[in-house]
Each structure stands twice: as C-alpha cells, then as structure tokens.
PDB file of C-alpha atoms in Angstrom:
ATOM      1  CA  MET A 157       0.000   0.000   0.000  1.00  0.00           C
ATOM      2  CA  THR A 158       2.876   2.358   0.860  1.00  0.00           C
ATOM      3  CA  GLN A 159       4.465   1.737  -2.543  1.00  0.00           C
ATOM      4  CA  GLU A 160       1.198   2.461  -4.347  1.00  0.00           C
ATOM      5  CA  VAL A 161       0.768   5.768  -2.489  1.00  0.00           C
ATOM      6  CA  LEU A 162       4.355   6.785  -3.244  1.00  0.00           C
ATOM      7  CA  GLU A 163       3.980   5.905  -6.932  1.00  0.00           C
ATOM      8  CA  ALA A 164       0.764   7.941  -7.156  1.00  0.00           C
ATOM      9  CA  ARG A 165       2.535  10.947  -5.685  1.00  0.00           C
ATOM     10  CA  TYR A 166       5.413  10.604  -8.116  1.00  0.00           C
ATOM     11  CA  ARG A 167       2.928  10.438 -10.995  1.00  0.00           C
ATOM     12  CA  LEU A 168       1.289  13.613  -9.734  1.00  0.00           C
ATOM     13  CA  LEU A 169       4.647  15.427  -9.829  1.00  0.00           C
ATOM     14  CA  LEU A 170       5.244  14.203 -13.385  1.00  0.00           C
ATOM     15  CA  TRP A 171       2.326  16.355 -14.518  1.00  0.00           C
ATOM     16  CA  ALA A 172       4.891  19.159 -14.686  1.00  0.00           C
ATOM     17  CA  TYR A 173       6.183  17.449 -17.852  1.00  0.00           C
ATOM     18  CA  PRO A 174       4.395  17.682 -21.229  1.00  0.00           C
ATOM     19  CA  LYS A 175       1.892  14.946 -22.010  1.00  0.00           C
ATOM     20  CA  ARG A 176       3.975  13.477 -24.835  1.00  0.00           C
ATOM     21  CA  TYR A 177       7.049  13.325 -22.622  1.00  0.00           C
ATOM     22  CA  ARG A 178       5.092  11.546 -19.880  1.00  0.00           C
ATOM     23  CA  ARG A 179       3.736   9.054 -22.400  1.00  0.00           C
ATOM     24  CA  GLU A 180       7.174   8.229 -23.767  1.00  0.00           C
ATOM     25  CA  ARG A 181       9.291   8.283 -20.608  1.00  0.00           C
ATOM     26  CA  GLY A 182       6.889   8.365 -17.685  1.00  0.00           C
ATOM     27  CA  ALA A 183       7.028   4.639 -16.897  1.00  0.00           C
ATOM     28  CA  GLU A 184      10.826   4.622 -17.026  1.00  0.00           C
ATOM     29  CA  MET A 185      11.062   7.638 -14.698  1.00  0.00           C
ATOM     30  CA  ILE A 186       8.575   6.131 -12.232  1.00  0.00           C
ATOM     31  CA  GLY A 187      10.550   2.880 -12.205  1.00  0.00           C
ATOM     32  CA  THR A 188      13.819   4.692 -11.510  1.00  0.00           C
ATOM     33  CA  LEU A 189      12.279   6.804  -8.746  1.00  0.00           C
ATOM     34  CA  MET A 190      10.673   3.804  -7.084  1.00  0.00           C
ATOM     35  CA  GLU A 191      13.946   1.824  -7.142  1.00  0.00           C
ATOM     36  CA  ALA A 192      15.782   4.712  -5.481  1.00  0.00           C
ATOM     37  CA  ALA A 193      13.096   5.210  -2.803  1.00  0.00           C
ATOM     38  CA  GLY A 194      13.517   3.941   0.735  1.00  0.00           C
ATOM     39  CA  PRO A 195      11.613   0.841   1.950  1.00  0.00           C
ATOM     40  CA  ASP A 196       9.164   2.801   4.127  1.00  0.00           C
ATOM     41  CA  GLN A 197       9.105   6.043   2.124  1.00  0.00           C
ATOM     42  CA  GLN A 198       5.568   7.371   1.689  1.00  0.00           C
ATOM     43  CA  ARG A 199       6.160  10.636  -0.163  1.00  0.00           C
ATOM     44  CA  PRO A 200       8.817  12.181  -2.426  1.00  0.00           C
ATOM     45  CA  THR A 201      11.526  14.149  -0.663  1.00  0.00           C
ATOM     46  CA  ALA A 202      11.474  17.925  -0.963  1.00  0.00           C
ATOM     47  CA  ARG A 203      14.535  17.777  -3.208  1.00  0.00           C
ATOM     48  CA  GLU A 204      12.922  15.196  -5.487  1.00  0.00           C
ATOM     49  CA  GLY A 205       9.714  17.195  -5.729  1.00  0.00           C
ATOM     50  CA  ALA A 206      11.507  20.459  -6.504  1.00  0.00           C
ATOM     51  CA  MET A 207      13.752  18.870  -9.141  1.00  0.00           C
ATOM     52  CA  LEU A 208      10.900  17.035 -10.861  1.00  0.00           C
ATOM     53  CA  VAL A 209       8.799  20.197 -11.101  1.00  0.00           C
ATOM     54  CA  LEU A 210      11.782  22.285 -12.243  1.00  0.00           C
ATOM     55  CA  ARG A 211      12.851  19.781 -14.913  1.00  0.00           C
ATOM     56  CA  GLY A 212       9.267  19.414 -16.048  1.00  0.00           C
ATOM     57  CA  LEU A 213       8.848  23.158 -16.499  1.00  0.00           C
ATOM     58  CA  GLN A 214      12.188  23.336 -18.317  1.00  0.00           C
ATOM     59  CA  THR A 215      11.011  20.593 -20.662  1.00  0.00           C
ATOM     60  CA  ARG A 216       7.782  22.471 -21.359  1.00  0.00           C
ATOM     61  CA  ALA A 217       9.752  25.669 -22.030  1.00  0.00           C
ATOM     62  CA  ARG A 218      12.197  23.714 -24.235  1.00  0.00           C
ATOM     63  CA  THR A 219      15.033  25.300 -22.294  1.00  0.00           C
ATOM     64  CA  HIS A 220      17.620  22.743 -23.355  1.00  0.00           C
ATOM     65  CA  ASP A 221      16.861  23.205 -27.054  1.00  0.00           C
ATOM     66  CA  ALA A 222      19.401  26.045 -26.904  1.00  0.00           C
ATOM     67  CA  ARG A 223      22.588  23.976 -27.013  1.00  0.00           C
ATOM     68  CA  SER A 224      24.846  27.031 -27.271  1.00  0.00           C
ATOM     69  CA  THR A 225      24.849  30.596 -26.015  1.00  0.00           C
ATOM     70  CA  SER A 226      24.238  31.932 -29.543  1.00  0.00           C
ATOM     71  CA  GLN A 227      21.122  29.780 -29.907  1.00  0.00           C
ATOM     72  CA  GLY A 228      19.976  30.968 -26.491  1.00  0.00           C
ATOM     73  CA  LEU A 229      20.470  34.590 -27.508  1.00  0.00           C
ATOM     74  CA  ARG A 230      18.368  34.094 -30.631  1.00  0.00           C
ATOM     75  CA  GLY A 231      15.665  32.534 -28.488  1.00  0.00           C
ATOM     76  CA  SER A 232      15.879  35.483 -26.080  1.00  0.00           C
ATOM     77  CA  LEU A 233      15.588  37.888 -28.999  1.00  0.00           C
ATOM     78  CA  ARG A 234      12.485  36.099 -30.283  1.00  0.00           C
ATOM     79  CA  LEU A 235      10.836  36.172 -26.858  1.00  0.00           C
ATOM     80  CA  ALA A 236      11.747  39.845 -26.432  1.00  0.00           C
ATOM     81  CA  VAL A 237      10.050  40.720 -29.734  1.00  0.00           C
ATOM     82  CA  LEU A 238       6.994  38.707 -28.721  1.00  0.00           C
ATOM     83  CA  LEU A 239       6.706  40.430 -25.329  1.00  0.00           C
ATOM     84  CA  LEU A 240       7.099  43.855 -26.960  1.00  0.00           C
ATOM     85  CA  LEU A 241       4.399  43.075 -29.524  1.00  0.00           C
ATOM     86  CA  VAL A 242       2.102  41.643 -26.851  1.00  0.00           C
ATOM     87  CA  TYR A 243       2.501  44.853 -24.841  1.00  0.00           C
ATOM     88  CA  ALA A 244       1.823  47.043 -27.876  1.00  0.00           C
ATOM     89  CA  THR A 245      -1.258  44.968 -28.711  1.00  0.00           C
ATOM     90  CA  ALA A 246      -2.437  45.249 -25.106  1.00  0.00           C
ATOM     91  CA  GLY A 247      -2.099  49.034 -25.227  1.00  0.00           C
ATOM     92  CA  SER A 248      -4.115  49.200 -28.439  1.00  0.00           C
ATOM     93  CA  LEU A 249      -6.694  46.768 -27.042  1.00  0.00           C
ATOM     94  CA  ALA A 250      -7.144  48.977 -23.970  1.00  0.00           C
ATOM     95  CA  GLU A 251      -7.774  51.972 -26.236  1.00  0.00           C
ATOM     96  CA  THR A 252     -10.178  49.930 -28.362  1.00  0.00           C
ATOM     97  CA  GLY A 253     -12.065  48.866 -25.255  1.00  0.00           C
ATOM     98  CA  ARG A 254     -12.403  52.509 -24.270  1.00  0.00           C
ATOM     99  CA  VAL A 255     -13.873  53.749 -27.557  1.00  0.00           C
ATOM    100  CA  LEU A 256     -15.749  50.669 -28.808  1.00  0.00           C
ATOM    101  CA  PRO A 257     -18.772  50.955 -26.470  1.00  0.00           C
ATOM    102  CA  ARG A 258     -19.207  54.586 -27.501  1.00  0.00           C
ATOM    103  CA  ILE A 259     -18.966  53.647 -31.192  1.00  0.00           C
ATOM    104  CA  VAL A 260     -21.681  51.028 -30.724  1.00  0.00           C
ATOM    105  CA  THR A 261     -24.051  53.289 -28.779  1.00  0.00           C
ATOM    106  CA  ASP A 262     -23.414  56.761 -30.230  1.00  0.00           C
ATOM    107  CA  GLY A 263     -21.760  56.142 -33.564  1.00  0.00           C
ATOM    108  CA  VAL A 264     -18.391  57.379 -34.785  1.00  0.00           C
ATOM    109  CA  ASP A 265     -17.488  60.950 -33.867  1.00  0.00           C
ATOM    110  CA  TYR A 266     -13.843  60.939 -34.915  1.00  0.00           C
ATOM    111  CA  PRO A 267     -12.081  58.955 -37.678  1.00  0.00           C
ATOM    112  CA  SER A 268      -9.390  57.785 -35.221  1.00  0.00           C
ATOM    113  CA  GLU A 269     -11.951  55.727 -33.341  1.00  0.00           C
ATOM    114  CA  LEU A 270     -12.342  53.443 -36.349  1.00  0.00           C
ATOM    115  CA  ILE A 271      -8.590  52.861 -36.591  1.00  0.00           C
ATOM    116  CA  TYR A 272      -8.084  51.732 -32.967  1.00  0.00           C
ATOM    117  CA  PRO A 273      -9.528  48.244 -33.648  1.00  0.00           C
ATOM    118  CA  LEU A 274      -7.496  48.052 -36.866  1.00  0.00           C
ATOM    119  CA  VAL A 275      -4.246  48.726 -34.979  1.00  0.00           C
ATOM    120  CA  THR A 276      -5.147  45.991 -32.504  1.00  0.00           C
ATOM    121  CA  VAL A 277      -5.790  43.466 -35.285  1.00  0.00           C
ATOM    122  CA  ILE A 278      -2.561  44.297 -37.140  1.00  0.00           C
ATOM    123  CA  ALA A 279      -0.486  44.136 -33.953  1.00  0.00           C
ATOM    124  CA  ALA A 280      -2.097  40.793 -33.072  1.00  0.00           C
ATOM    125  CA  LEU A 281      -1.182  39.531 -36.550  1.00  0.00           C
ATOM    126  CA  ALA A 282       2.419  40.542 -35.869  1.00  0.00           C
ATOM    127  CA  VAL A 283       2.363  38.549 -32.613  1.00  0.00           C
ATOM    128  CA  VAL A 284       1.107  35.416 -34.378  1.00  0.00           C
ATOM    129  CA  ALA A 285       3.577  35.794 -37.262  1.00  0.00           C
ATOM    130  CA  VAL A 286       6.628  36.162 -35.003  1.00  0.00           C
ATOM    131  CA  ALA A 287       5.452  33.356 -32.695  1.00  0.00           C
ATOM    132  CA  GLY A 288       5.199  31.078 -35.718  1.00  0.00           C
ATOM    133  CA  GLY A 289       8.667  32.006 -36.963  1.00  0.00           C
ATOM    134  CA  ARG A 290       7.423  34.014 -39.968  1.00  0.00           C
ATOM    135  CA  TYR A 291       9.657  37.001 -39.315  1.00  0.00           C
ATOM    136  CA  VAL A 292       9.316  38.849 -42.620  1.00  0.00           C
ATOM    137  CA  LEU A 293       5.528  38.871 -42.238  1.00  0.00           C
ATOM    138  CA  GLY A 294       5.996  39.884 -38.608  1.00  0.00           C
ATOM    139  CA  LEU A 295       8.187  42.812 -39.660  1.00  0.00           C
ATOM    140  CA  LEU A 296       5.659  44.020 -42.229  1.00  0.00           C
ATOM    141  CA  ALA A 297       2.791  43.705 -39.745  1.00  0.00           C
ATOM    142  CA  THR A 298       4.761  45.558 -37.055  1.00  0.00           C
ATOM    143  CA  LEU A 299       5.608  48.415 -39.438  1.00  0.00           C
ATOM    144  CA  SER A 300       1.935  48.598 -40.461  1.00  0.00           C
ATOM    145  CA  ALA A 301       0.813  48.667 -36.829  1.00  0.00           C
ATOM    146  CA  LEU A 302       3.322  51.429 -36.057  1.00  0.00           C
ATOM    147  CA  ALA A 303       2.161  53.523 -39.015  1.00  0.00           C
ATOM    148  CA  ALA A 304      -1.515  53.033 -38.096  1.00  0.00           C
ATOM    149  CA  ALA A 305      -0.819  53.886 -34.440  1.00  0.00           C
ATOM    150  CA  LEU A 306       0.878  57.142 -35.430  1.00  0.00           C
ATOM    151  CA  VAL A 307      -2.053  58.011 -37.698  1.00  0.00           C
ATOM    152  CA  VAL A 308      -4.456  57.336 -34.838  1.00  0.00           C
ATOM    153  CA  LEU A 309      -2.413  59.527 -32.504  1.00  0.00           C
ATOM    154  CA  GLY A 310      -2.362  62.376 -34.995  1.00  0.00           C
ATOM    155  CA  LEU A 311      -6.112  62.175 -35.626  1.00  0.00           C
ATOM    156  CA  ALA A 312      -6.875  61.937 -31.916  1.00  0.00           C
ATOM    157  CA  LEU A 313      -5.086  65.241 -31.315  1.00  0.00           C
ATOM    158  CA  VAL A 314      -7.077  67.102 -33.979  1.00  0.00           C
ATOM    159  CA  GLY A 315      -9.201  69.836 -32.418  1.00  0.00           C
ATOM    160  CA  VAL A 316     -12.664  70.820 -33.703  1.00  0.00           C
ATOM    161  CA  ASP A 317     -14.121  74.288 -33.202  1.00  0.00           C
ATOM    162  CA  SER A 318     -17.504  73.853 -31.501  1.00  0.00           C
ATOM    163  CA  VAL A 319     -18.955  76.886 -33.308  1.00  0.00           C
ATOM    164  CA  THR A 320     -17.597  76.717 -36.833  1.00  0.00           C
ATOM    165  CA  GLY A 321     -16.759  73.021 -36.963  1.00  0.00           C
ATOM    166  CA  GLU A 322     -13.337  73.877 -38.319  1.00  0.00           C
ATOM    167  CA  ARG A 323     -10.593  71.330 -37.641  1.00  0.00           C
ATOM    168  CA  HIS A 324      -7.305  72.408 -36.082  1.00  0.00           C
ATOM    169  CA  TYR A 325      -4.411  70.045 -36.763  1.00  0.00           C
ATOM    170  CA  PRO A 326      -1.616  69.907 -34.177  1.00  0.00           C
ATOM    171  CA  PRO A 327       1.986  70.597 -35.172  1.00  0.00           C
ATOM    172  CA  ILE A 328       4.279  67.643 -35.801  1.00  0.00           C
ATOM    173  CA  GLU A 329       6.403  68.596 -32.792  1.00  0.00           C
ATOM    174  CA  PHE A 330       3.407  68.202 -30.468  1.00  0.00           C
ATOM    175  CA  ILE A 331       2.503  64.811 -31.946  1.00  0.00           C
ATOM    176  CA  ARG A 332       6.113  63.690 -31.502  1.00  0.00           C
ATOM    177  CA  GLU A 333       6.158  64.747 -27.850  1.00  0.00           C
ATOM    178  CA  VAL A 334       2.935  62.861 -27.103  1.00  0.00           C
ATOM    179  CA  ALA A 335       4.197  59.758 -28.925  1.00  0.00           C
ATOM    180  CA  MET A 336       7.484  59.798 -27.016  1.00  0.00           C
ATOM    181  CA  THR A 337       5.677  59.582 -23.674  1.00  0.00           C
ATOM    182  CA  ASP A 338       3.481  56.627 -24.686  1.00  0.00           C
ATOM    183  CA  SER A 339       5.008  53.438 -23.249  1.00  0.00           C
ATOM    184  CA  THR A 340       2.658  51.247 -25.317  1.00  0.00           C
ATOM    185  CA  LEU A 341       3.831  52.837 -28.592  1.00  0.00           C
ATOM    186  CA  TRP A 342       7.584  52.448 -28.065  1.00  0.00           C
ATOM    187  CA  PRO A 343       7.457  48.617 -28.237  1.00  0.00           C
ATOM    188  CA  LEU A 344       6.635  48.773 -31.957  1.00  0.00           C
ATOM    189  CA  PRO A 345       9.805  50.555 -33.205  1.00  0.00           C
ATOM    190  CA  LEU A 346      11.896  48.479 -30.784  1.00  0.00           C
ATOM    191  CA  ALA A 347      10.303  45.305 -32.145  1.00  0.00           C
ATOM    192  CA  VAL A 348      11.097  46.427 -35.697  1.00  0.00           C
ATOM    193  CA  LEU A 349      14.783  46.783 -34.791  1.00  0.00           C
ATOM    194  CA  LEU A 350      14.912  43.384 -33.081  1.00  0.00           C
ATOM    195  CA  ILE A 351      13.060  41.463 -35.807  1.00  0.00           C
ATOM    196  CA  VAL A 352      15.721  42.263 -38.401  1.00  0.00           C
ATOM    197  CA  PRO A 353      18.388  40.000 -36.790  1.00  0.00           C
ATOM    198  CA  LEU A 354      15.778  37.237 -36.549  1.00  0.00           C
ATOM    199  CA  ILE A 355      15.238  37.442 -40.314  1.00  0.00           C
ATOM    200  CA  LEU A 356      18.992  36.976 -40.829  1.00  0.00           C
ATOM    201  CA  TRP A 357      19.479  34.355 -38.088  1.00  0.00           C
ATOM    202  CA  PRO A 358      16.029  32.880 -37.437  1.00  0.00           C
ATOM    203  CA  ALA A 359      15.007  31.177 -34.215  1.00  0.00           C
ATOM    204  CA  PRO A 360      12.468  28.336 -34.449  1.00  0.00           C
ATOM    205  CA  GLY A 361       8.818  29.258 -33.885  1.00  0.00           C
ATOM    206  CA  THR A 362       6.148  27.489 -31.917  1.00  0.00           C
ATOM    207  CA  ARG A 363       3.617  25.036 -33.320  1.00  0.00           C
ATOM    208  CA  ARG A 364       0.721  26.970 -31.752  1.00  0.00           C
ATOM    209  CA  PRO A 365       1.453  30.652 -32.421  1.00  0.00           C
ATOM    210  CA  VAL A 366      -2.152  31.768 -31.860  1.00  0.00           C
ATOM    211  CA  ALA A 367      -1.831  30.762 -28.197  1.00  0.00           C
ATOM    212  CA  TRP A 368       0.404  33.796 -27.687  1.00  0.00           C
ATOM    213  CA  LEU A 369      -2.669  36.011 -28.081  1.00  0.00           C
ATOM    214  CA  LEU A 370      -3.792  34.797 -24.645  1.00  0.00           C
ATOM    215  CA  ALA A 371      -0.979  36.906 -23.197  1.00  0.00           C
ATOM    216  CA  VAL A 372      -2.531  40.125 -24.555  1.00  0.00           C
ATOM    217  CA  PRO A 373      -5.430  40.477 -22.072  1.00  0.00           C
ATOM    218  CA  VAL A 374      -3.045  39.478 -19.273  1.00  0.00           C
ATOM    219  CA  ALA A 375      -0.733  42.338 -20.304  1.00  0.00           C
ATOM    220  CA  VAL A 376      -3.693  44.749 -20.288  1.00  0.00           C
ATOM    221  CA  PHE A 377      -4.081  44.092 -16.564  1.00  0.00           C
ATOM    222  CA  LEU A 378      -0.464  43.619 -15.459  1.00  0.00           C
ATOM    223  CA  LEU A 379       1.441  46.205 -17.520  1.00  0.00           C
ATOM    224  CA  PRO A 380       0.948  49.998 -17.682  1.00  0.00           C
ATOM    225  CA  THR A 381      -1.890  50.680 -20.148  1.00  0.00           C
ATOM    226  CA  ASP A 382      -4.835  53.073 -20.240  1.00  0.00           C
ATOM    227  CA  TYR A 383      -6.906  50.379 -18.542  1.00  0.00           C
ATOM    228  CA  ASP A 384      -4.967  51.044 -15.339  1.00  0.00           C
ATOM    229  CA  VAL A 385      -6.868  54.318 -15.009  1.00  0.00           C
ATOM    230  CA  THR A 386      -9.884  52.318 -13.856  1.00  0.00           C
ATOM    231  CA  ILE A 387      -8.272  49.433 -11.945  1.00  0.00           C
ATOM    232  CA  GLY A 388      -5.263  51.187 -10.377  1.00  0.00           C
ATOM    233  CA  LEU A 389      -2.917  48.171 -10.189  1.00  0.00           C
ATOM    234  CA  GLN A 390       0.212  50.089 -11.155  1.00  0.00           C
ATOM    235  CA  PRO A 391       3.026  50.211 -10.267  1.00  0.00           C
ATOM    236  CA  GLY A 392       2.540  47.154  -8.050  1.00  0.00           C
ATOM    237  CA  ALA A 393       1.514  44.847 -10.903  1.00  0.00           C
ATOM    238  CA  THR A 394       4.659  45.654 -12.889  1.00  0.00           C
ATOM    239  CA  VAL A 395       6.801  44.939  -9.823  1.00  0.00           C
ATOM    240  CA  VAL A 396       5.123  41.528  -9.539  1.00  0.00           C
ATOM    241  CA  VAL A 397       5.852  40.864 -13.223  1.00  0.00           C
ATOM    242  CA  MET A 398       9.514  41.797 -12.751  1.00  0.00           C
ATOM    243  CA  ALA A 399       9.832  39.550  -9.688  1.00  0.00           C
ATOM    244  CA  GLY A 400       8.121  36.671 -11.479  1.00  0.00           C
ATOM    245  CA  PHE A 401      10.454  36.800 -14.472  1.00  0.00           C
ATOM    246  CA  LEU A 402      13.451  37.108 -12.169  1.00  0.00           C
ATOM    247  CA  LEU A 403      12.440  33.871 -10.431  1.00  0.00           C
ATOM    248  CA  TRP A 404      11.719  32.252 -13.808  1.00  0.00           C
ATOM    249  CA  VAL A 405      15.459  32.387 -14.609  1.00  0.00           C
ATOM    250  CA  ALA A 406      15.712  28.973 -12.929  1.00  0.00           C
ATOM    251  CA  VAL A 407      13.385  27.598 -15.617  1.00  0.00           C
ATOM    252  CA  ASP A 408      14.241  29.570 -18.756  1.00  0.00           C
ATOM    253  CA  ALA A 409      16.821  32.364 -18.728  1.00  0.00           C
ATOM    254  CA  ARG A 410      15.755  33.433 -22.229  1.00  0.00           C
ATOM    255  CA  ALA A 411      12.428  34.694 -20.873  1.00  0.00           C
ATOM    256  CA  THR A 412      14.209  36.620 -18.108  1.00  0.00           C
ATOM    257  CA  ILE A 413      16.346  38.455 -20.677  1.00  0.00           C
ATOM    258  CA  ALA A 414      13.241  39.166 -22.767  1.00  0.00           C
ATOM    259  CA  ALA A 415      11.501  40.660 -19.721  1.00  0.00           C
ATOM    260  CA  GLY A 416      14.461  42.993 -19.204  1.00  0.00           C
ATOM    261  CA  VAL A 417      14.069  44.215 -22.792  1.00  0.00           C
ATOM    262  CA  LEU A 418      10.318  44.660 -22.205  1.00  0.00           C
ATOM    263  CA  LEU A 419      11.068  47.325 -19.585  1.00  0.00           C
ATOM    264  CA  ILE A 420      12.980  49.503 -22.062  1.00  0.00           C
ATOM    265  CA  PRO A 421       9.800  51.184 -23.462  1.00  0.00           C
ATOM    266  CA  LEU A 422       8.809  52.163 -19.916  1.00  0.00           C
ATOM    267  CA  ILE A 423      12.244  53.651 -19.293  1.00  0.00           C
ATOM    268  CA  ILE A 424      12.214  55.607 -22.570  1.00  0.00           C
ATOM    269  CA  ALA A 425       8.699  56.933 -21.934  1.00  0.00           C
ATOM    270  CA  MET A 426       9.616  58.067 -18.415  1.00  0.00           C
ATOM    271  CA  LEU A 427      12.776  59.749 -19.687  1.00  0.00           C
ATOM    272  CA  SER A 428      10.622  61.579 -22.232  1.00  0.00           C
ATOM    273  CA  LEU A 429       8.288  62.716 -19.457  1.00  0.00           C
ATOM    274  CA  ARG A 430      11.321  63.903 -17.532  1.00  0.00           C
ATOM    275  CA  ALA A 431      12.548  65.873 -20.551  1.00  0.00           C
ATOM    276  CA  LEU A 432       9.125  67.524 -20.817  1.00  0.00           C
ATOM    277  CA  GLY A 433       9.138  68.408 -17.119  1.00  0.00           C
ATOM    278  CA  ALA A 434       6.138  66.205 -16.316  1.00  0.00           C
ATOM    279  CA  TRP A 435       7.565  64.231 -13.367  1.00  0.00           C
ATOM    280  CA  GLY A 436       6.135  66.667 -10.864  1.00  0.00           C
ATOM    281  CA  GLN A 437       2.530  66.178 -12.021  1.00  0.00           C
ATOM    282  CA  PRO A 438       0.297  64.125  -9.695  1.00  0.00           C
ATOM    283  CA  GLU A 439      -0.709  61.563 -12.341  1.00  0.00           C
ATOM    284  CA  VAL A 440       2.898  60.852 -13.382  1.00  0.00           C
ATOM    285  CA  LEU A 441       5.113  58.455 -11.435  1.00  0.00           C
ATOM    286  CA  GLY A 442       8.401  60.078 -10.532  1.00  0.00           C
ATOM    287  CA  ALA A 443      12.065  59.334  -9.913  1.00  0.00           C
ATOM    288  CA  THR A 444      11.545  56.473  -7.433  1.00  0.00           C
ATOM    289  CA  TRP A 445       9.520  54.460  -9.907  1.00  0.00           C
ATOM    290  CA  PHE A 446      11.935  55.295 -12.735  1.00  0.00           C
ATOM    291  CA  TRP A 447      14.952  53.973 -10.849  1.00  0.00           C
ATOM    292  CA  SER A 448      12.969  50.925  -9.726  1.00  0.00           C
ATOM    293  CA  VAL A 449      12.329  50.038 -13.365  1.00  0.00           C
ATOM    294  CA  VAL A 450      15.949  50.720 -14.340  1.00  0.00           C
ATOM    295  CA  ILE A 451      17.279  48.518 -11.527  1.00  0.00           C
ATOM    296  CA  GLY A 452      14.710  45.856 -12.415  1.00  0.00           C
ATOM    297  CA  ALA A 453      15.797  45.871 -16.070  1.00  0.00           C
ATOM    298  CA  ILE A 454      19.490  45.596 -15.119  1.00  0.00           C
ATOM    299  CA  ALA A 455      18.747  42.771 -12.678  1.00  0.00           C
ATOM    300  CA  LEU A 456      16.693  40.850 -15.251  1.00  0.00           C
ATOM    301  CA  LEU A 457      19.258  41.236 -18.028  1.00  0.00           C
ATOM    302  CA  THR A 458      22.168  40.302 -15.746  1.00  0.00           C
ATOM    303  CA  ALA A 459      20.435  37.296 -14.189  1.00  0.00           C
ATOM    304  CA  GLY A 460      19.216  36.174 -17.604  1.00  0.00           C
ATOM    305  CA  ALA A 461      22.674  36.410 -19.176  1.00  0.00           C
ATOM    306  CA  LEU A 462      24.282  34.413 -16.364  1.00  0.00           C
ATOM    307  CA  GLY A 463      21.464  31.855 -16.451  1.00  0.00           C
ATOM    308  CA  LEU A 464      21.729  31.521 -20.215  1.00  0.00           C
ATOM    309  CA  ARG A 465      25.414  30.612 -20.003  1.00  0.00           C
ATOM    310  CA  ARG A 466      24.678  28.072 -17.288  1.00  0.00           C
ATOM    311  CA  GLN A 467      21.784  26.486 -19.215  1.00  0.00           C
ATOM    312  CA  ALA A 468      23.864  26.309 -22.401  1.00  0.00           C
ATOM    313  CA  ARG A 469      26.501  24.271 -20.529  1.00  0.00           C
ATOM    314  CA  ALA A 470      23.918  21.943 -18.974  1.00  0.00           C
TER     315      ALA A 470
END
C-alpha cells in the first residue's frame, strides 16, 4: 500500500512534464524513482519534488533546445520581440475597449476611433507571425501597426471648433512629444529593430502561435496601459511581473532576458516625461519608480545572461 501511495505521488509530480514526454518516458522515470526510494518512504523528498517540477517546467519551455549561447540569444531575442508586440497589442486593445462601447451606442465621432480596432488586429497579426517564426511577415505587420498607431495619434489630437466646426491640426512637434511619452507605442519601433536579426538568423517558432494572443489580455491588466486608469494596479503589478520573471530564470533564462528588454519602453517613456518636465505632475510616477524600473531591467538582463550561459553548458 505504501508503494502504491508513493507511486501515485510521483505520478502527480510528473504532470509538470508535457503529455507526450510523460507518455514516452513516464514509466521509465517512475521505475527509476521507485527503485531509489527507501523501503518505508511514503512521499517524495522535498529535493525530489523540486527537481521534478523544475525539470518538467524546463522541458515544457524547451530550455535545453538552446545547445549554445548563440542559440539561447536568438531565443531570447524572439521572446523579447513577442513580449514587446504583446505589450503594444495590449495598449491598443485597452484603447479599443475605451472607444468601442461609444462607437456602438453613439456612432463614430472621430475617424481615429475606427482605426483603434485596426491597430489591434494588425499588432495581433504581428504577434502570431513572429510566434510562428514568420519574421518577414511579422516585420511588415509591425511596421503597419506602427504607421496606423501614429495616424491614430495624430487624428486623436485634432481639435474641432464647436462653433464653426473647423478642424485644427496639431503641429508635428506636439505629436512627436505625445508619442514619445506613450510606453505602449515604443514597443513597436523596438520590435522592428529586433526582428531584423531574426530574419537573418532565425530562431524556431512554436507550433501553436495563436496561443500567444492569450498573453494580450493578461498584459492589459499587469502592464501599464490606459486600462490602469480604472483598476489602479500600477506600479505594483509591474513589480510583480519583474519579480516573477526574475524567479523564472531557474526555468528559462531566455524569458528573463526578454523581460528585461520589455522594460525599455517604460524607461524611454519616463525619460521623455522627464525631458518635458512632467515628473512633478500628480498623475505621473516620478524618480523612485523610474529607478525601480531601471534597476529591475538591469537585474533581469544580468540574471538572464548568467542563467543563459549556465543552461547552455547543462
């Protein structure tokens, strides 16, 4: 009876591994674990449990597919592009969610309101293309999303005289300043720059690229977007994300590096706010939050780089 209970508990821990892996090697692993167990042992040791879960998660993340540091760096680059595109899509989705109910109930007042959903769709297409390893299509979709987002921003800043109905178009300098402070816009040009090396030295894509779209609504809640105006989770939610990716270095250092790159748009946007003298405004997070993000990015990139070298040697 004791052996049956112990075997059942080992099988429960093996759920950390992918189904195919369990089907092919599960019986062999159970046999090895049972042979090494003590005569009266009723449960796996803490070390056994931790190692089984860790190795199972590493197998799911395909950590050991990167057999060299260069392969690991390409994988990190791919994940960084994906996280940037997911964040940009989340920012557009938050804007779409803000204007869509008004479009449905009151009709379209401004042309930009029709383009918000289009930006979201194009950015989502870029996510799927990059996740599937189709980097040229991903580059074209990202450039299209960036162009559409800039058009939306320009149209959104157009003023209309309430008496004459005359439109007043803002100067380019004003549009540029607003764009520079938008942390959900910066991921698109950064993604464009990072996709180019992937076209030259491609990293393998996933077999289920559409599944990456599930990360978009998660990013709406956990990363700084316009949706935070109503739920107020920031900056705490971003701190949790940074801590989570820092711990994830034990599973997949490539994701930790990618998370460090994901913080770069936040840093650039806050530096732009600083240049415009906006740090003192009540609705703008100041120097403490800026340095927290900078330190978080450095910690993620450093831990990820060290972990990548260790995983490449494993």
